[in-house]
mmCIF file of C-alpha atoms and ligand atoms in Angstrom:
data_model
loop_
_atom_site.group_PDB
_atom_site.id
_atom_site.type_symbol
_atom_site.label_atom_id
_atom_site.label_comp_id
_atom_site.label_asym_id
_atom_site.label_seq_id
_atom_site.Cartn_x
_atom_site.Cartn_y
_atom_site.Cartn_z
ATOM 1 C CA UNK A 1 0.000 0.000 0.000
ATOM 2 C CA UNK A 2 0.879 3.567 -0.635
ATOM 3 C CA UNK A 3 1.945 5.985 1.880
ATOM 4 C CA UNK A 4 -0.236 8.854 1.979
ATOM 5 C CA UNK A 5 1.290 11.904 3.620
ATOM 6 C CA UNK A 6 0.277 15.185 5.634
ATOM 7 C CA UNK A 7 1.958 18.508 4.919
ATOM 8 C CA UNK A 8 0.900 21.592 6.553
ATOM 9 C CA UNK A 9 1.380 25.471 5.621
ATOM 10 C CA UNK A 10 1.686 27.757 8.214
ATOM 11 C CA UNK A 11 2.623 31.772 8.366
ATOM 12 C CA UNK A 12 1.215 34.619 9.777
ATOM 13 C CA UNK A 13 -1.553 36.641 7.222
ATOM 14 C CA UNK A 14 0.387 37.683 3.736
ATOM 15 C CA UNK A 15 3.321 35.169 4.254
ATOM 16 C CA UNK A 16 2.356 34.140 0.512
ATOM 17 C CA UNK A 17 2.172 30.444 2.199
ATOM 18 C CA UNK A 18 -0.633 29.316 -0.342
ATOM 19 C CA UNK A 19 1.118 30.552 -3.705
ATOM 20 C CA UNK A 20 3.541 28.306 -2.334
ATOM 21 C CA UNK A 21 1.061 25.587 -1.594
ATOM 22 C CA UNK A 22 -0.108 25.880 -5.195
ATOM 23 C CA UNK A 23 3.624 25.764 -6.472
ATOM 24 C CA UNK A 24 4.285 22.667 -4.792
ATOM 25 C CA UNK A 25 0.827 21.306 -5.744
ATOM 26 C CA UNK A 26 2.140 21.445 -9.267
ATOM 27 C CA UNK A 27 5.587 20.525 -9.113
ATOM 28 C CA UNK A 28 3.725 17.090 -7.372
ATOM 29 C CA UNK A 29 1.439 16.468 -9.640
ATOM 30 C CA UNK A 30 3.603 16.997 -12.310
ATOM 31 C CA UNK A 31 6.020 14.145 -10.730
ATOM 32 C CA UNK A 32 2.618 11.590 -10.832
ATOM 33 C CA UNK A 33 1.799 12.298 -6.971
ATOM 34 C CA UNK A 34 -1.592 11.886 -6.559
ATOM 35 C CA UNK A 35 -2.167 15.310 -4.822
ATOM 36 C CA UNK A 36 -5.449 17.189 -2.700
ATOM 37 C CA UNK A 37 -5.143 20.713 -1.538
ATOM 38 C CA UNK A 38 -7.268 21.906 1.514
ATOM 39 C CA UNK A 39 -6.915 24.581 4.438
ATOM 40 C CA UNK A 40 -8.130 25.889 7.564
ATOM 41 C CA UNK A 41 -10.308 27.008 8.572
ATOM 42 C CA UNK A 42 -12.786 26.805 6.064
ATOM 43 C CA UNK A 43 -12.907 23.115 4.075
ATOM 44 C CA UNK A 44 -15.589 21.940 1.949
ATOM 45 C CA UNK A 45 -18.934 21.457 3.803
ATOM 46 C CA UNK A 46 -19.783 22.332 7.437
ATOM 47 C CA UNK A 47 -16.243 24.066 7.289
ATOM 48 C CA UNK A 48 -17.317 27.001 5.006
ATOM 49 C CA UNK A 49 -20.057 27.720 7.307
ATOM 50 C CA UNK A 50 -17.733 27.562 10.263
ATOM 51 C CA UNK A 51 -14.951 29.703 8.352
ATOM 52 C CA UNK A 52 -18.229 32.403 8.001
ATOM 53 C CA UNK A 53 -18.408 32.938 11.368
ATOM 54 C CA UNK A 54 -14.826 33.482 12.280
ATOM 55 C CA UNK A 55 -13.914 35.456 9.590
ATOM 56 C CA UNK A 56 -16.792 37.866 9.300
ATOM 57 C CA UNK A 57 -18.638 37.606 12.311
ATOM 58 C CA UNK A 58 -19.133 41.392 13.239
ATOM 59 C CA UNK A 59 -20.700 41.427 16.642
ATOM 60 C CA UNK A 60 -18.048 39.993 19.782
ATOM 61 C CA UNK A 61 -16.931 36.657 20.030
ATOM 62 C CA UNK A 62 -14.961 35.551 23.316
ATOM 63 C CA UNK A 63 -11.162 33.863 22.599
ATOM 64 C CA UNK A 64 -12.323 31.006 24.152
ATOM 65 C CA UNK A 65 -14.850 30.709 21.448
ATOM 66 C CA UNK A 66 -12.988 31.592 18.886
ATOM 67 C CA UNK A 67 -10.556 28.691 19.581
ATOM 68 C CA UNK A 68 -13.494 26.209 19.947
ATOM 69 C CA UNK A 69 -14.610 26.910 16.399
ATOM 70 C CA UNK A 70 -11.255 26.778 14.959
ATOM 71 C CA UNK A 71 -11.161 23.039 16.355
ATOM 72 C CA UNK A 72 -14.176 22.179 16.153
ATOM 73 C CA UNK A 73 -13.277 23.096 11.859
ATOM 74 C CA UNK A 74 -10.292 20.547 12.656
ATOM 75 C CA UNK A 75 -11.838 17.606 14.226
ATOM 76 C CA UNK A 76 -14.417 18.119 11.054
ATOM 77 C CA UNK A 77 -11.782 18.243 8.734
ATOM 78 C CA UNK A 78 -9.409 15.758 10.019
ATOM 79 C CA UNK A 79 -12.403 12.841 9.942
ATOM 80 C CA UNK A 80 -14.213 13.837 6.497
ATOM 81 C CA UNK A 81 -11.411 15.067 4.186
ATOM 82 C CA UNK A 82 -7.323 14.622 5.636
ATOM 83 C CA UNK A 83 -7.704 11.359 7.143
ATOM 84 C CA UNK A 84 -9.735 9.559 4.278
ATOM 85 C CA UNK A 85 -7.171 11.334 1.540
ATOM 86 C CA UNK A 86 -3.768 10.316 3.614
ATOM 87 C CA UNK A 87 -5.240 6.667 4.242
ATOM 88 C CA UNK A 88 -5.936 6.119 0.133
ATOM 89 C CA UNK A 89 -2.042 7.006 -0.252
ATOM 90 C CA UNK A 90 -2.250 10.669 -0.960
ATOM 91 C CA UNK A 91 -0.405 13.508 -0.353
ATOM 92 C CA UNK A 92 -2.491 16.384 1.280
ATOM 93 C CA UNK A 93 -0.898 19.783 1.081
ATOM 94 C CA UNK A 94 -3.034 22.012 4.065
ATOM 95 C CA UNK A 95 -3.181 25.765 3.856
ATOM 96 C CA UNK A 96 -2.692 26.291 8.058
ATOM 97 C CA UNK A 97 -3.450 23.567 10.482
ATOM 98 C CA UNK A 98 -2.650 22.706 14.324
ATOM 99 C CA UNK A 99 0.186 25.289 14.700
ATOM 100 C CA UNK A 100 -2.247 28.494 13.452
ATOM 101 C CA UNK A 101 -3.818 27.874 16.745
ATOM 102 C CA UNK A 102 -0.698 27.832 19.045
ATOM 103 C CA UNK A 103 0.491 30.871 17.472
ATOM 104 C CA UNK A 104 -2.522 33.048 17.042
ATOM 105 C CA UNK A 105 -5.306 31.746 20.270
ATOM 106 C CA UNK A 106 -1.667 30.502 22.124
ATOM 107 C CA UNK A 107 0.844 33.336 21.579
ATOM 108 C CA UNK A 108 -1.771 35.595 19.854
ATOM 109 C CA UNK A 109 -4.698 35.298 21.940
ATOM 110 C CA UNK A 110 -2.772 34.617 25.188
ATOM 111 C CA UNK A 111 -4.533 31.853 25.856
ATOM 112 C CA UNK A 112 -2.559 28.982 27.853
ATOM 113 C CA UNK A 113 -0.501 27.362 25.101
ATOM 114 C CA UNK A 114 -0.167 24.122 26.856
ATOM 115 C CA UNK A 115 -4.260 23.798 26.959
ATOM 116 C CA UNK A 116 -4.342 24.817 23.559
ATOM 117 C CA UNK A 117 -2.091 22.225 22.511
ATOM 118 C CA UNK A 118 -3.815 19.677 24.049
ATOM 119 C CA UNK A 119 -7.088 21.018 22.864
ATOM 120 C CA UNK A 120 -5.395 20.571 19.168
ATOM 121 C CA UNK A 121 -4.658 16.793 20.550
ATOM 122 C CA UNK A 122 -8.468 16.363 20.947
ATOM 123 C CA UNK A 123 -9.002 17.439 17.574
ATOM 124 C CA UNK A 124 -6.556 15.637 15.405
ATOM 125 C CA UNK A 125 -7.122 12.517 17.205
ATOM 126 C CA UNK A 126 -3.835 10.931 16.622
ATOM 127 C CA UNK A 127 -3.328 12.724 13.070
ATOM 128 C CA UNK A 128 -0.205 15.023 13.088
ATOM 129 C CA UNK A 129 1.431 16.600 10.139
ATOM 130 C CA UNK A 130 4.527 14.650 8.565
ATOM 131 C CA UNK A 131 5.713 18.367 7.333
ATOM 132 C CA UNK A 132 5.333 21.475 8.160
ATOM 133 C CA UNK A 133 6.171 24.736 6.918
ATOM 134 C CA UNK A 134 6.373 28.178 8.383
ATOM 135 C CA UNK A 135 6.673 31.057 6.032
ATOM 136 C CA UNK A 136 8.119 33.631 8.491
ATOM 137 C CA UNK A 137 7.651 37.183 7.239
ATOM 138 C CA UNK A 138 8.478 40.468 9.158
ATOM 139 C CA UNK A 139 5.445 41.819 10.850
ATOM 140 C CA UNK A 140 5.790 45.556 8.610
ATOM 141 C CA UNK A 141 5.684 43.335 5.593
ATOM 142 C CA UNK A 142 2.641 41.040 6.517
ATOM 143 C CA UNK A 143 0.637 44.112 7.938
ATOM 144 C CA UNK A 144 1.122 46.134 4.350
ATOM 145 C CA UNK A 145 0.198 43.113 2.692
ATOM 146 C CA UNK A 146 -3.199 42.499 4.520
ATOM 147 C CA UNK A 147 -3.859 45.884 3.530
ATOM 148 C CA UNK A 148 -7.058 48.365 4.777
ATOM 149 C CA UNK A 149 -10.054 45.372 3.809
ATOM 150 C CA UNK A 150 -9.300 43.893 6.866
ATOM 151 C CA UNK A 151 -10.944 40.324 8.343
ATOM 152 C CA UNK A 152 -12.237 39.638 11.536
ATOM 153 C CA UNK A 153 -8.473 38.060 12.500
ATOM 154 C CA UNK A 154 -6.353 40.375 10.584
ATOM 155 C CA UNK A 155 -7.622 43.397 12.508
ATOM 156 C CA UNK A 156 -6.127 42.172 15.794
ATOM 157 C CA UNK A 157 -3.022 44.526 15.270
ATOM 158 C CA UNK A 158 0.718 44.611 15.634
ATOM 159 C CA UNK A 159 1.522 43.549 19.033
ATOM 160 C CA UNK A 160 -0.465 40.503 18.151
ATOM 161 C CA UNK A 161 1.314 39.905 14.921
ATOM 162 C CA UNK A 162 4.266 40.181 16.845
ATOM 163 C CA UNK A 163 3.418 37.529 18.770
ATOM 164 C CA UNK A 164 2.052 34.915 16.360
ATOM 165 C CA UNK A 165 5.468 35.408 14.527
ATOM 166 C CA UNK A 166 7.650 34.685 17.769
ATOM 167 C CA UNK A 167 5.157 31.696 18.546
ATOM 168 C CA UNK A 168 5.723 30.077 14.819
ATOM 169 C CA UNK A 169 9.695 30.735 15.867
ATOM 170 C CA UNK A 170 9.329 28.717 19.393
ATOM 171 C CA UNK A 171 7.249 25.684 17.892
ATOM 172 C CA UNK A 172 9.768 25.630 15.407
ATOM 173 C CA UNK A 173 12.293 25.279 18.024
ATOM 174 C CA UNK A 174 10.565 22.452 19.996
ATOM 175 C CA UNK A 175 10.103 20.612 16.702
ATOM 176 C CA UNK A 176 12.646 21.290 14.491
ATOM 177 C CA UNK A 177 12.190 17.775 12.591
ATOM 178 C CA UNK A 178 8.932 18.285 12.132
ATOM 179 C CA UNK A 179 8.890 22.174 11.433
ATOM 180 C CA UNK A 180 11.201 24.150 8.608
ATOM 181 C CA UNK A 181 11.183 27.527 8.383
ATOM 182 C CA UNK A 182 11.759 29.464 5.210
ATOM 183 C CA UNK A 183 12.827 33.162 4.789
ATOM 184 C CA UNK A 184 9.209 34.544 3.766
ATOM 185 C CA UNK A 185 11.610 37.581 2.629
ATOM 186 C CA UNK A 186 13.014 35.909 -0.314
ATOM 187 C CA UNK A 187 11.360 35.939 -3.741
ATOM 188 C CA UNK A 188 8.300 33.539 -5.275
ATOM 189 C CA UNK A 189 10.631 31.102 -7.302
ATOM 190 C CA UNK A 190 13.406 31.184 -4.375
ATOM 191 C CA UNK A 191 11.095 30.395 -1.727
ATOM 192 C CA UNK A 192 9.685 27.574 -4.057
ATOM 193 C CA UNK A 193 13.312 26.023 -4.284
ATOM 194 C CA UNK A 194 13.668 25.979 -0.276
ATOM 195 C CA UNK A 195 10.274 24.389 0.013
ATOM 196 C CA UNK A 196 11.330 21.811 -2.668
ATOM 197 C CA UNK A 197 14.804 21.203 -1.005
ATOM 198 C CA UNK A 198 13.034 20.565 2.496
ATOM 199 C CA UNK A 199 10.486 18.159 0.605
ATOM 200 C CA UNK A 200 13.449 16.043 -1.452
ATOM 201 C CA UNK A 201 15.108 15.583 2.423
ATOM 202 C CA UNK A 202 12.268 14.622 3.970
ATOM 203 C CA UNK A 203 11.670 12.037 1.676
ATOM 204 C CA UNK A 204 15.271 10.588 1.843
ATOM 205 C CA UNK A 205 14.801 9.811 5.548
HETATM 206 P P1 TYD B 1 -7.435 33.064 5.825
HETATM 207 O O1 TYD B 1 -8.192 34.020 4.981
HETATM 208 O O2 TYD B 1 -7.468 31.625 5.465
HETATM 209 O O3 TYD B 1 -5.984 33.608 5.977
HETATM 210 P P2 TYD B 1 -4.676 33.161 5.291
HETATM 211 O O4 TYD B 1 -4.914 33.253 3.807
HETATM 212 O O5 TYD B 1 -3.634 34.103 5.820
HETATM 213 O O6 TYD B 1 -4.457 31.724 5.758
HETATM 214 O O7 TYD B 1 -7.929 33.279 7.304
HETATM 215 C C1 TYD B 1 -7.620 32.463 8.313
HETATM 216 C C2 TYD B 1 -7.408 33.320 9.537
HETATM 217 O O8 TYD B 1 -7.683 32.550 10.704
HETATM 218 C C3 TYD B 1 -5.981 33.815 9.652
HETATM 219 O O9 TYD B 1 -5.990 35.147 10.125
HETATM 220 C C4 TYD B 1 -5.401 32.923 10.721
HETATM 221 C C5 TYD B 1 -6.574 32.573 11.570
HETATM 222 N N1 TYD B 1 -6.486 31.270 12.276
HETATM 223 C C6 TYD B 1 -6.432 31.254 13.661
HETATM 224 O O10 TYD B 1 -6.438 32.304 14.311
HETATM 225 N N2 TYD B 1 -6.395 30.046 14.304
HETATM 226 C C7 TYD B 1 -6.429 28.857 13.637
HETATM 227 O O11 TYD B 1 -6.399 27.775 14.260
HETATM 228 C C8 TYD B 1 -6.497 28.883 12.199
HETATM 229 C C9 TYD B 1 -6.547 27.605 11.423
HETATM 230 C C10 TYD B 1 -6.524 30.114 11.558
#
């Protein structure tokens, strides 16, 4: 049987994370991988409703909350769309996973990381990403990016930027097998070749 596999994008807002996902998509497919793309929050299904709420709810929502729908996305989306894809042998490319919710509700939020990352245990039930990347972008950069048109998320402001990018940099640190970062700084096609690089190693181990 096939080995299906789980790879993971992760960045703070206007890392450019999913033109990457898309290049890699392609240079896959193109090599006969059998390959699905998907993200969070926000999946076919329930997840577009849930996605909705999170991203254009206007009236308050607690961080509590807010952390319960993002996992409640991921325990939908692990069961009905990563876990059936990985299992027939394919390779699932993700557009933000587990670690969005460490850095933004953990280091973001403030919310006790160690609770959140159990919470994230809860919802993956035993799934965990073979790969992951972290686009890491400087906090100027990602703010101009976003732009004025602003989500629900994206208007939390600097100091919280701030902190999602230092919590991608400590996760990275605690798993550094798991986790690669790449130089968000760099351009389109060089950022493509480290993502490529870290793929062709992880497959030789
Ligand atoms: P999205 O439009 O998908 O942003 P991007 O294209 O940058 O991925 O919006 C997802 C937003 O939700 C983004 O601001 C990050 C945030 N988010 C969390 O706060 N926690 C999470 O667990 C996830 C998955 C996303």
């Amino acid at each position: 049987m096939k080995k299906g596999l789980f790879i993971t994008f992760e960045g703070a807002d206007g890392c450019g994370k999913t033109t990457q996902l898309r290049l890699l998509y392609e240079y896959l497919t193109k090599k006969g991988y059998e390959v699905v793309i998907t993200r969070e929050p926000g999946a076919a299904g329930l997840g577009e409703k849930i996605r909705e709420i999170l991203l254009n709810y206007s009236g308050e929502v607690s961080d509590r909350c807010e952390s319960f729908l993002f996992l409640a996305d991921r325990a939908q989306h692990i069961d009905m769309i990563v876990n059936p894809n990985v299992e027939a042998g394919k390779i699932v490319l993700c557009d933000r996973h587990t670690d969005s919710t460490v850095a933004y509700q953990g280091y973001g939020r403030q919310l006790p990381i160690d609770r959140i990352k159990m919470l994230n245990e809860i919802a993956v039930a035993g799934r965990h990403p073979d790969l992951t990347f972290v686009f890491d972008i400087d906090v100027e950069v990602s703010m101009e990016r976003v732009g004025q048109n602003k989500d629900r998320m994206e208007s939390a402001g600097r100091e919280f930027y701030n902190r999602v990018k230092h919590g991608y940099l400590e996760l990275a640190l605690q798993e550094p097998q798991r986790i690669k970062v790449i130089d968000a700084s760099k351009s389109i096609n060089e950022i493509h070749a480290d993502v490529i690089r870290f793929f062709e190693d992880f497959q030789k181990i």
